[in-house]
mmCIF file of C-alpha atoms and ligand atoms in Angstrom:
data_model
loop_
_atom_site.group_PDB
_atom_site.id
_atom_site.type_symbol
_atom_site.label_atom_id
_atom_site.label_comp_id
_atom_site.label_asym_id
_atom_site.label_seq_id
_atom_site.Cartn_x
_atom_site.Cartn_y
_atom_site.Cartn_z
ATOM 1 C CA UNK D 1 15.007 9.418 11.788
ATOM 2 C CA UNK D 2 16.845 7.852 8.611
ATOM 3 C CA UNK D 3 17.910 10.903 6.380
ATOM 4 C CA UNK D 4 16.494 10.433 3.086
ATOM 5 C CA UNK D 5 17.764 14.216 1.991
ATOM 6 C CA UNK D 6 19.500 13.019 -0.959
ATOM 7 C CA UNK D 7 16.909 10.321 -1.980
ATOM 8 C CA UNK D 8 13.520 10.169 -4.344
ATOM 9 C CA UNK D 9 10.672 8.197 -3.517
ATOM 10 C CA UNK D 10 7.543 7.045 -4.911
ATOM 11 C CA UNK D 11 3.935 6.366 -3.337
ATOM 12 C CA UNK D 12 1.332 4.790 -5.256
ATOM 13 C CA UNK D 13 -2.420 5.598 -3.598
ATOM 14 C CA UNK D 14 -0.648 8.923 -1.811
ATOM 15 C CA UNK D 15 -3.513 10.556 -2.203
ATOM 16 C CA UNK D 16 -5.356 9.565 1.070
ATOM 17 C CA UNK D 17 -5.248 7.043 4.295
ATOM 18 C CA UNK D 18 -1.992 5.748 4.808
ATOM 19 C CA UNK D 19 -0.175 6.689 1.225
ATOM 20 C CA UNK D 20 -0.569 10.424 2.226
ATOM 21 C CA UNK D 21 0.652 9.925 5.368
ATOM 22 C CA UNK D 22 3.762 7.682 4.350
ATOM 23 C CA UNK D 23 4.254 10.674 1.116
ATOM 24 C CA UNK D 24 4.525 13.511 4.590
ATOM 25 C CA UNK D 25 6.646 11.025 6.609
ATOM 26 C CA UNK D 26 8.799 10.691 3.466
ATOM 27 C CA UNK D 27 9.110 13.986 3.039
ATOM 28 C CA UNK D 28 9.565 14.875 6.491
ATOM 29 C CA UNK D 29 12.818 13.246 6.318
ATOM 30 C CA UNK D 30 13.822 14.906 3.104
ATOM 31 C CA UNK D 31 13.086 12.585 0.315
ATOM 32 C CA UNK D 32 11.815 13.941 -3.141
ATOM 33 C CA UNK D 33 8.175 12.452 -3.322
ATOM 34 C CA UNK D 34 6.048 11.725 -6.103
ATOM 35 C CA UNK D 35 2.413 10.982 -5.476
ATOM 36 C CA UNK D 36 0.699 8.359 -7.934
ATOM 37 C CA UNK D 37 -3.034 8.423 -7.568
ATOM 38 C CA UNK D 38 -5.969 8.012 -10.016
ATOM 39 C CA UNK D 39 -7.612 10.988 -7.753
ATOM 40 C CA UNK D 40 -5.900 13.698 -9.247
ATOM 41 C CA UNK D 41 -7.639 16.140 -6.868
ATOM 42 C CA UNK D 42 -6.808 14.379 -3.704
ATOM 43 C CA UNK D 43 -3.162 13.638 -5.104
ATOM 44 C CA UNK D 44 -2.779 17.539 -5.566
ATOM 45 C CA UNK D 45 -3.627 17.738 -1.802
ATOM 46 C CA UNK D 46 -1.084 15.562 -0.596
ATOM 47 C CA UNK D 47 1.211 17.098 -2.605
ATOM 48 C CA UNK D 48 0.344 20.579 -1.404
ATOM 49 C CA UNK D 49 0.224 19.476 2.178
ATOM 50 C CA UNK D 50 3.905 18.086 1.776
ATOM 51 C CA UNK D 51 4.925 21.663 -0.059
ATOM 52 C CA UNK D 52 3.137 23.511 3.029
ATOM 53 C CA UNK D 53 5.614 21.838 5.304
ATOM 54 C CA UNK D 54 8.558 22.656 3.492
ATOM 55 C CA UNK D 55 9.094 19.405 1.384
ATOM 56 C CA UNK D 56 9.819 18.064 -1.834
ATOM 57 C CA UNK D 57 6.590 16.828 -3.800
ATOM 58 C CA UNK D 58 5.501 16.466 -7.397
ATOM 59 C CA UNK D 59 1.848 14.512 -8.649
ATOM 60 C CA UNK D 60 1.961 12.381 -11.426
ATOM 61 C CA UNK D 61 -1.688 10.807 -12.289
ATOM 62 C CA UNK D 62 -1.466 7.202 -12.062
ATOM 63 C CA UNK D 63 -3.688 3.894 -12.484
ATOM 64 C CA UNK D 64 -1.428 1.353 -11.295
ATOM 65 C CA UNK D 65 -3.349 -0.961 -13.494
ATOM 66 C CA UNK D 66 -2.207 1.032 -16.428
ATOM 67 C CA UNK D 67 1.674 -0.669 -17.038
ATOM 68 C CA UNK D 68 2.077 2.735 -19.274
ATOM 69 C CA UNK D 69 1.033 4.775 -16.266
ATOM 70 C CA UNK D 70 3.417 2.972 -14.624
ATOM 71 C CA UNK D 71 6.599 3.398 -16.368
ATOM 72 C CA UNK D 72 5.490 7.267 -16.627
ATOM 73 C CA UNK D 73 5.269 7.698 -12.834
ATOM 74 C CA UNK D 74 8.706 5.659 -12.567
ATOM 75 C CA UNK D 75 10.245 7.922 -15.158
ATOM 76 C CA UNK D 76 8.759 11.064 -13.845
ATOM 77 C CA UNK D 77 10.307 10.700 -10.617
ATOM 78 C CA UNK D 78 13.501 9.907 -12.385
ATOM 79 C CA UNK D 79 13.537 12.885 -13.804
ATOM 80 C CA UNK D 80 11.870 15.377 -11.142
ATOM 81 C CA UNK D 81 13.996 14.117 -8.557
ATOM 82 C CA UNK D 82 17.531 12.474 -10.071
ATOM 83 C CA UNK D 83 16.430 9.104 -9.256
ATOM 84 C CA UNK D 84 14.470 6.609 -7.331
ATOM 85 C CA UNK D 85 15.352 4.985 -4.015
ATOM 86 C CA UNK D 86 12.332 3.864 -1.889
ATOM 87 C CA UNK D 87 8.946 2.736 -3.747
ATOM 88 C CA UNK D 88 5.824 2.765 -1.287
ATOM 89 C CA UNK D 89 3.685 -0.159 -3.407
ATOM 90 C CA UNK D 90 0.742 0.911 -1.401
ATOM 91 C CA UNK D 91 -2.618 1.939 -3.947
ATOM 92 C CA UNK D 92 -5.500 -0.708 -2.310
ATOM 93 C CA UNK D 93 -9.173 -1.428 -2.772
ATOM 94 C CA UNK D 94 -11.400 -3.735 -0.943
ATOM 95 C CA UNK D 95 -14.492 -5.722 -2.510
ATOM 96 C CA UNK D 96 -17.672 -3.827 -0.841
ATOM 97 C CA UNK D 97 -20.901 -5.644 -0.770
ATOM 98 C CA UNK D 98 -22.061 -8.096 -1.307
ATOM 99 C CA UNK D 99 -18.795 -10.475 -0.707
ATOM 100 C CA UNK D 100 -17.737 -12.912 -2.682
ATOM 101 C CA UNK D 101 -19.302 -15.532 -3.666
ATOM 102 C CA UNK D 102 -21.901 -13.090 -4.381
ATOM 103 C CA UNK D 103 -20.066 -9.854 -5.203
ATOM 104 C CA UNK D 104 -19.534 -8.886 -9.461
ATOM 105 C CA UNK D 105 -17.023 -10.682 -11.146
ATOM 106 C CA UNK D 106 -16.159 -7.570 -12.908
ATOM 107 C CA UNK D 107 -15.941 -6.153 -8.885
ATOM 108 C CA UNK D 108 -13.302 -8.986 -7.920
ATOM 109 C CA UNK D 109 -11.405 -8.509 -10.738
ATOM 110 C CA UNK D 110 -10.932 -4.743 -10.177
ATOM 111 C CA UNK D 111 -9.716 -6.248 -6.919
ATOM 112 C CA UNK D 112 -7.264 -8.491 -8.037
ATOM 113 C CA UNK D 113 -6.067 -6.080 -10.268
ATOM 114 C CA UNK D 114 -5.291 -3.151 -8.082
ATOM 115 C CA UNK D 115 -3.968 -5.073 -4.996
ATOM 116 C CA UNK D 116 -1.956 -8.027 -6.917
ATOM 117 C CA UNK D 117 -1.627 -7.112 -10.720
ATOM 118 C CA UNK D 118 -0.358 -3.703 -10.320
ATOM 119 C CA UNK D 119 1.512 -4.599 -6.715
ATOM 120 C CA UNK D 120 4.196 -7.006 -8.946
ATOM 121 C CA UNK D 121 3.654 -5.150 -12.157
ATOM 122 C CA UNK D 122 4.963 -1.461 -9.901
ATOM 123 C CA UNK D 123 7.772 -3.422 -8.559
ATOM 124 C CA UNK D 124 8.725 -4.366 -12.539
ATOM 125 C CA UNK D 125 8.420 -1.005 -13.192
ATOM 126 C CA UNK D 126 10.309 0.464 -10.660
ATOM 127 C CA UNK D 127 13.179 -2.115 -10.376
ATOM 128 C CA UNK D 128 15.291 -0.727 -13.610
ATOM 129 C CA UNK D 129 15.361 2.896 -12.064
ATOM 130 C CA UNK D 130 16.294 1.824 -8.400
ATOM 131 C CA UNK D 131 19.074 -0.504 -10.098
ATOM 132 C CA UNK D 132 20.483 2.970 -11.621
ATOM 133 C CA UNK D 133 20.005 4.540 -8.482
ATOM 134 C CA UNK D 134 22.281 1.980 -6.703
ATOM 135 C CA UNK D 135 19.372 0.270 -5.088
ATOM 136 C CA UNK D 136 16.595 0.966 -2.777
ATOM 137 C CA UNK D 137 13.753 -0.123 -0.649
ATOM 138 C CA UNK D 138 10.437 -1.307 -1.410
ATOM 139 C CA UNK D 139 8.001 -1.291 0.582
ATOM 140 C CA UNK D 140 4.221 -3.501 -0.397
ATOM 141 C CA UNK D 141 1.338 -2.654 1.436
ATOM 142 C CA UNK D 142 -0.111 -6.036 2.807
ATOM 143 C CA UNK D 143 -2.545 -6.602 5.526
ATOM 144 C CA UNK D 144 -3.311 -8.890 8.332
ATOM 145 C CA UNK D 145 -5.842 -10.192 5.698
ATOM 146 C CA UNK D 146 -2.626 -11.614 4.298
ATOM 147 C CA UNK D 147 -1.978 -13.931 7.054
ATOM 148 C CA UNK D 148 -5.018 -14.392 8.845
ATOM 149 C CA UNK D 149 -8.505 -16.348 7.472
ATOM 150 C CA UNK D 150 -10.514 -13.066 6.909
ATOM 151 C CA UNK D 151 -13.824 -14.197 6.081
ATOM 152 C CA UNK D 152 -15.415 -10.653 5.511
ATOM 153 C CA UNK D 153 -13.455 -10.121 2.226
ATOM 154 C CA UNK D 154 -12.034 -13.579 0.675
ATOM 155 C CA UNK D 155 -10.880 -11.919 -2.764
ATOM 156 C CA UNK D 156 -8.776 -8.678 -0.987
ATOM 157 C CA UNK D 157 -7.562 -11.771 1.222
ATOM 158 C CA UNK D 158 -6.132 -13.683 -1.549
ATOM 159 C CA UNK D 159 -4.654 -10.801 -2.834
ATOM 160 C CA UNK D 160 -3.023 -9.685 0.435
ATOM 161 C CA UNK D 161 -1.217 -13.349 0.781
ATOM 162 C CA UNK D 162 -0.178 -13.432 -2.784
ATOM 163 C CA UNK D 163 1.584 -9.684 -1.369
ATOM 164 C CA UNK D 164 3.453 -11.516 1.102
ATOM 165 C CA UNK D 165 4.147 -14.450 -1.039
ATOM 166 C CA UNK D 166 5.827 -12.091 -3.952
ATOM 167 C CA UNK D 167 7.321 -10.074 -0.835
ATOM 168 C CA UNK D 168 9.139 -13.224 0.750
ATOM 169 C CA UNK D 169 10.087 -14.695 -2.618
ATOM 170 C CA UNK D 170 11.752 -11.240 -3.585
ATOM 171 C CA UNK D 171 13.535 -10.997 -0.919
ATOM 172 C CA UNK D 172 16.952 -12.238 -2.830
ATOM 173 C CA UNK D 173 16.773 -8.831 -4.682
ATOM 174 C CA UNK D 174 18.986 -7.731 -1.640
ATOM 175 C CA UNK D 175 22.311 -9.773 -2.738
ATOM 176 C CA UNK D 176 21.809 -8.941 -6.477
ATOM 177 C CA UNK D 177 20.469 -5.531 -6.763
ATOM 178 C CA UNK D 178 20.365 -3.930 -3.317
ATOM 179 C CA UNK D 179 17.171 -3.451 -3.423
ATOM 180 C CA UNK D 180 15.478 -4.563 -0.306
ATOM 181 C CA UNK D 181 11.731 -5.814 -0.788
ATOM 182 C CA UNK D 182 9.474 -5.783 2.659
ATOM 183 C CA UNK D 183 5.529 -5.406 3.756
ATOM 184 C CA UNK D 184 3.606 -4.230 6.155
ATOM 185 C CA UNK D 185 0.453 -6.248 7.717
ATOM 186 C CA UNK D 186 -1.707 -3.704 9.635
ATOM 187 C CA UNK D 187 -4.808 -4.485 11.180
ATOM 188 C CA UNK D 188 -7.946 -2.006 10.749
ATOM 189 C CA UNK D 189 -6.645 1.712 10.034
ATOM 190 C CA UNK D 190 -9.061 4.725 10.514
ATOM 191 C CA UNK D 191 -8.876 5.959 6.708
ATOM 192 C CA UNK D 192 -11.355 5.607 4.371
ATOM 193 C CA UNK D 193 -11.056 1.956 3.144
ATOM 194 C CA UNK D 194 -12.864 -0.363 5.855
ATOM 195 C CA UNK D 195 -16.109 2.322 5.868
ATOM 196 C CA UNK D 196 -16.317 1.670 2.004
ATOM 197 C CA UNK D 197 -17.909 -1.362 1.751
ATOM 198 C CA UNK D 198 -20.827 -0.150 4.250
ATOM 199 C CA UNK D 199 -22.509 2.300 1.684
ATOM 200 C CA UNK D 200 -23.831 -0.592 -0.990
ATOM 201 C CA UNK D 201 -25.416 -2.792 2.426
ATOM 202 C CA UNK D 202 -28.932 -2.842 3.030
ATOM 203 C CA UNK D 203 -29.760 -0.468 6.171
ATOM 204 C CA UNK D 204 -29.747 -3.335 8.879
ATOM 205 C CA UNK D 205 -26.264 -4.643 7.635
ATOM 206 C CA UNK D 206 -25.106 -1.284 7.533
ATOM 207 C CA UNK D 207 -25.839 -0.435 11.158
ATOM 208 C CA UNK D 208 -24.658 -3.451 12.601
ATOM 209 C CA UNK D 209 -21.349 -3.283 10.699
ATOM 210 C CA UNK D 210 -21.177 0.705 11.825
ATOM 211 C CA UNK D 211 -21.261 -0.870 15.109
ATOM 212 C CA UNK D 212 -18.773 -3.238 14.713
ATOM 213 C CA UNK D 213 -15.885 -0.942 13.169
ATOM 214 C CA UNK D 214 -16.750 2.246 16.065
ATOM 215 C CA UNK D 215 -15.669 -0.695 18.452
ATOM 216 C CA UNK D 216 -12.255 -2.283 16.567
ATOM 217 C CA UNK D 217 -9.473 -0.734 17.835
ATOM 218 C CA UNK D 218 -8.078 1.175 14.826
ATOM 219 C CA UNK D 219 -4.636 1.966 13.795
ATOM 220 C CA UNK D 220 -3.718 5.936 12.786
ATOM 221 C CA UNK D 221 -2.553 5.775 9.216
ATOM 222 C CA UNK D 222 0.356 7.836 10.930
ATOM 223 C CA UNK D 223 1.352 4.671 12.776
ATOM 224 C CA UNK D 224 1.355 3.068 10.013
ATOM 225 C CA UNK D 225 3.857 5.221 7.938
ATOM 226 C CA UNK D 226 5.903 4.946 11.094
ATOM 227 C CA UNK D 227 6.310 1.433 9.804
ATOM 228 C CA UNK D 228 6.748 1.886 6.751
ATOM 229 C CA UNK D 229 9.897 4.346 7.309
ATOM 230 C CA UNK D 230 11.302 1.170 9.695
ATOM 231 C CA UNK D 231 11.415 -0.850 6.698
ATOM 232 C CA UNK D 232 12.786 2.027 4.356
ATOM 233 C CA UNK D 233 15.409 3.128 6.826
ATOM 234 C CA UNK D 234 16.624 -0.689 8.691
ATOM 235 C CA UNK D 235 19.073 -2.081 5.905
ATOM 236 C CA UNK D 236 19.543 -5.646 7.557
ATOM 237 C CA UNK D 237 15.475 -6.192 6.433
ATOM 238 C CA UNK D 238 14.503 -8.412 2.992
ATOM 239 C CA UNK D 239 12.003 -10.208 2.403
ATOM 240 C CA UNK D 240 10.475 -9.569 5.700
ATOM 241 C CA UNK D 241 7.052 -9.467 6.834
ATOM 242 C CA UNK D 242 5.903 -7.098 9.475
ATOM 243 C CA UNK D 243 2.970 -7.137 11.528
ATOM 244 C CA UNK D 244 1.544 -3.582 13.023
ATOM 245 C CA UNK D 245 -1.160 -3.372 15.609
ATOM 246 C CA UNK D 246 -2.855 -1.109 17.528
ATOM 247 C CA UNK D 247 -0.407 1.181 19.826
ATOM 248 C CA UNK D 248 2.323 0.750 17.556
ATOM 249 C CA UNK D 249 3.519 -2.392 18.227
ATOM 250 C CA UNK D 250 5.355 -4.151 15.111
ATOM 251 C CA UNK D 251 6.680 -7.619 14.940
ATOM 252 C CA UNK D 252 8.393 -9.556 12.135
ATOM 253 C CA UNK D 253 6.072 -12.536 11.070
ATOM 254 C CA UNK D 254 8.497 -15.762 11.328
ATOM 255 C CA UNK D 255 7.454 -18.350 7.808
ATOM 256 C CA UNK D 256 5.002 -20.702 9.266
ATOM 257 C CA UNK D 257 5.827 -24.151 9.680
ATOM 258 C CA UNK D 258 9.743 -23.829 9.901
ATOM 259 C CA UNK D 259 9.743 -21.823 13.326
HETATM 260 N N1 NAD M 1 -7.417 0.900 6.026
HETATM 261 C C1 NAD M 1 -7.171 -0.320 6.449
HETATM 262 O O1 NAD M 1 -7.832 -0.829 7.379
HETATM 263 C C2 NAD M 1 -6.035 -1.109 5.862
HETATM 264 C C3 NAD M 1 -5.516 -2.181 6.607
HETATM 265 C C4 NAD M 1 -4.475 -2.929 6.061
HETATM 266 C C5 NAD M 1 -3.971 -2.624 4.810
HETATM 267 N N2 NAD M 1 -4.509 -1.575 4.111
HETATM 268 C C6 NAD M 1 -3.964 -1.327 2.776
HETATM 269 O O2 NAD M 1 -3.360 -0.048 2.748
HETATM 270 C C7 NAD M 1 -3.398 0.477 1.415
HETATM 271 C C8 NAD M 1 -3.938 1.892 1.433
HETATM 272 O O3 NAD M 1 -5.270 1.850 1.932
HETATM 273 P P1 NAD M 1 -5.980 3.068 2.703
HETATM 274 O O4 NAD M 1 -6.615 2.488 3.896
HETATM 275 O O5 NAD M 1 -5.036 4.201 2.836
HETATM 276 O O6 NAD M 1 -7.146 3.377 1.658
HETATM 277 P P2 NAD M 1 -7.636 4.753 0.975
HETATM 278 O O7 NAD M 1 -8.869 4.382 0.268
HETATM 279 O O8 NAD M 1 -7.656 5.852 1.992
HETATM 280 O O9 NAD M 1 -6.469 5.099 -0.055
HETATM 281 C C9 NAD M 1 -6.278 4.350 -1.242
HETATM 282 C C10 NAD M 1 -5.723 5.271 -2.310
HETATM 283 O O10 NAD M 1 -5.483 4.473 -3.483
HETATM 284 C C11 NAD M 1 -5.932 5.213 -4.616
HETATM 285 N N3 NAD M 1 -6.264 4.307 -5.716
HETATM 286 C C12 NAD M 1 -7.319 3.458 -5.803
HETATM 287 N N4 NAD M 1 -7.297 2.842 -7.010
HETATM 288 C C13 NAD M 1 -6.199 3.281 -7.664
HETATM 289 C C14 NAD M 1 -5.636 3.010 -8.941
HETATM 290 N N5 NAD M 1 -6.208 2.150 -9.807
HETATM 291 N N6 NAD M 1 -4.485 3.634 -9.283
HETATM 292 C C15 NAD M 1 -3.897 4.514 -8.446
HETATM 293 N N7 NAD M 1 -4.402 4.826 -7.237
HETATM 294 C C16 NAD M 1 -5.535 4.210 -6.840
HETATM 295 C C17 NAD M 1 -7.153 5.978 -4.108
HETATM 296 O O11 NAD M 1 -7.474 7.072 -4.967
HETATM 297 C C18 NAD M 1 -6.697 6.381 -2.722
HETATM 298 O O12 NAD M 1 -6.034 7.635 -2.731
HETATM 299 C C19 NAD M 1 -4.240 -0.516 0.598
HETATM 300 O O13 NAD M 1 -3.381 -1.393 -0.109
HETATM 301 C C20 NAD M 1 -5.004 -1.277 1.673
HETATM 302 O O14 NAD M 1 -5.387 -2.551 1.244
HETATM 303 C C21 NAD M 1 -5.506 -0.809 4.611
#
């Protein structure tokens, strides 16, 4: 396990799914965490959870859509734990029903601001701290929507390949900051998020989607911090894009077209 005793880190969306259990894995190897979550409540949990085990944790309430928020988490963690060295860019919603063309504009928007907005504006925020810190690792939280034509969401698609567009074109941070920018591209995880969307259908959509997610295979959000410490801990990876499916397998995504 990569020894992150000395080190500070910083989870947006910790409190539940897979940013709580990237803030424990964090922890677990003896980073400094701060949780960043609009759910103050469930961010307190995490939080508690990681001081139950014997770690380092401190909430700061966040919307990552806020850029004040931002710089407050940033310099929070700064201060609460003497730097910042890995940034888990992770906070996520999807559309719900109806999809889009249909769905709210003011719904897509929320969308695109959550998942794309605040994904580049957190890496601005957190990029003058980790430069003090000597560098660091980022780490966005993608999705196989980003790769893949996912018809059952086309606006938390978008967003997911502009996350591994930015994450591919940052990659150069490496050479002039040491600051290593990756993502992760996980298929369905068993948290909250793909179950969302199913309480606004009508009762016949409902069941049959109900039906469809008992049989996907899902991924434990544990799984998936277990790639997201690979990317923190492996310094020969920037601007790298890393597929996880069920089972644990992970594989680096080659660009398309040049492979
Ligand atoms: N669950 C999946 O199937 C899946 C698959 C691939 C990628 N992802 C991505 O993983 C990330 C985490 O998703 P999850 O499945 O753990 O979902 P989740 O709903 O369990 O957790 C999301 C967290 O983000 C927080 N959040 C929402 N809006 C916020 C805001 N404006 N500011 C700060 N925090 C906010 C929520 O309070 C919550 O704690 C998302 O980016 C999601 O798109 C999820």
């Amino acid at each position: 396990m990569t020894d992150l005793s000395s080190k500070a880190a910083l989870v947006t969306g910790g409190g539940s799914g897979i940013g709580r259990a990237t803030a424990l894995a964090l922890a677990e190897a003896g980073a400094g965490v701060v949780i960043a979550d609009i759910d103050e409540a469930a961010g307190q949990e995490t939080a508690g959870l990681i001081d139950a085990a014997g770690g380092r944790s401190a909430f700061v309430r966040t919307d990552v859509t806020e850029w004040d928020d931002l710089e407050r988490a940033v310099s929070f963690t700064v201060e609460t734990f003497g730097g910042l060295h890995v940034f888990h860019n992770n906070a996520g919603i999807n559309t719900g029903w109806p999809d889009f063309p249909e769905a709210a504009r003011a719904r897509w928007e929320k969308v695109l601001a959550i998942n794309l907005w605040a994904v580049i504006a957190g890496i601005q925020a957190v990029v003058p701290a980790m430069r003090s810190s000597g560098g660091g690792a980022i780490v966005n939280m993608a999705s196989l929507a980003g790769l893949v034509a996912y018809g059952t969401d086309p606006i938390y698609a978008a967003t997911k390949h502009g996350v591994v567009g930015l994450t591919r074109a940052l990659g150069g941070l490496k050479e002039e900051a040491n600051i290593r920018v990756n993502c992760l591209c996980p298929g369905f995880v068993d948290t909250a998020l793909p179950r969302r969307r199913l309480a606004d259908m009508p009762p016949d959509q409902r069941a049959r989607w109900e039906g469809a997610l008992e049989r996907i295979p899902m991924i434990a959000a544990s799984e998936v911090a277990e790639g997201v410490m690979e990317l923190v801990g492996n310094e020969s990876l920037a601007g790298e894009v890393m597929v996880l499916l069920q089972g644990g397998v992970r594989k680096l995504v080659p660009v398309p077209g040049f492979t």
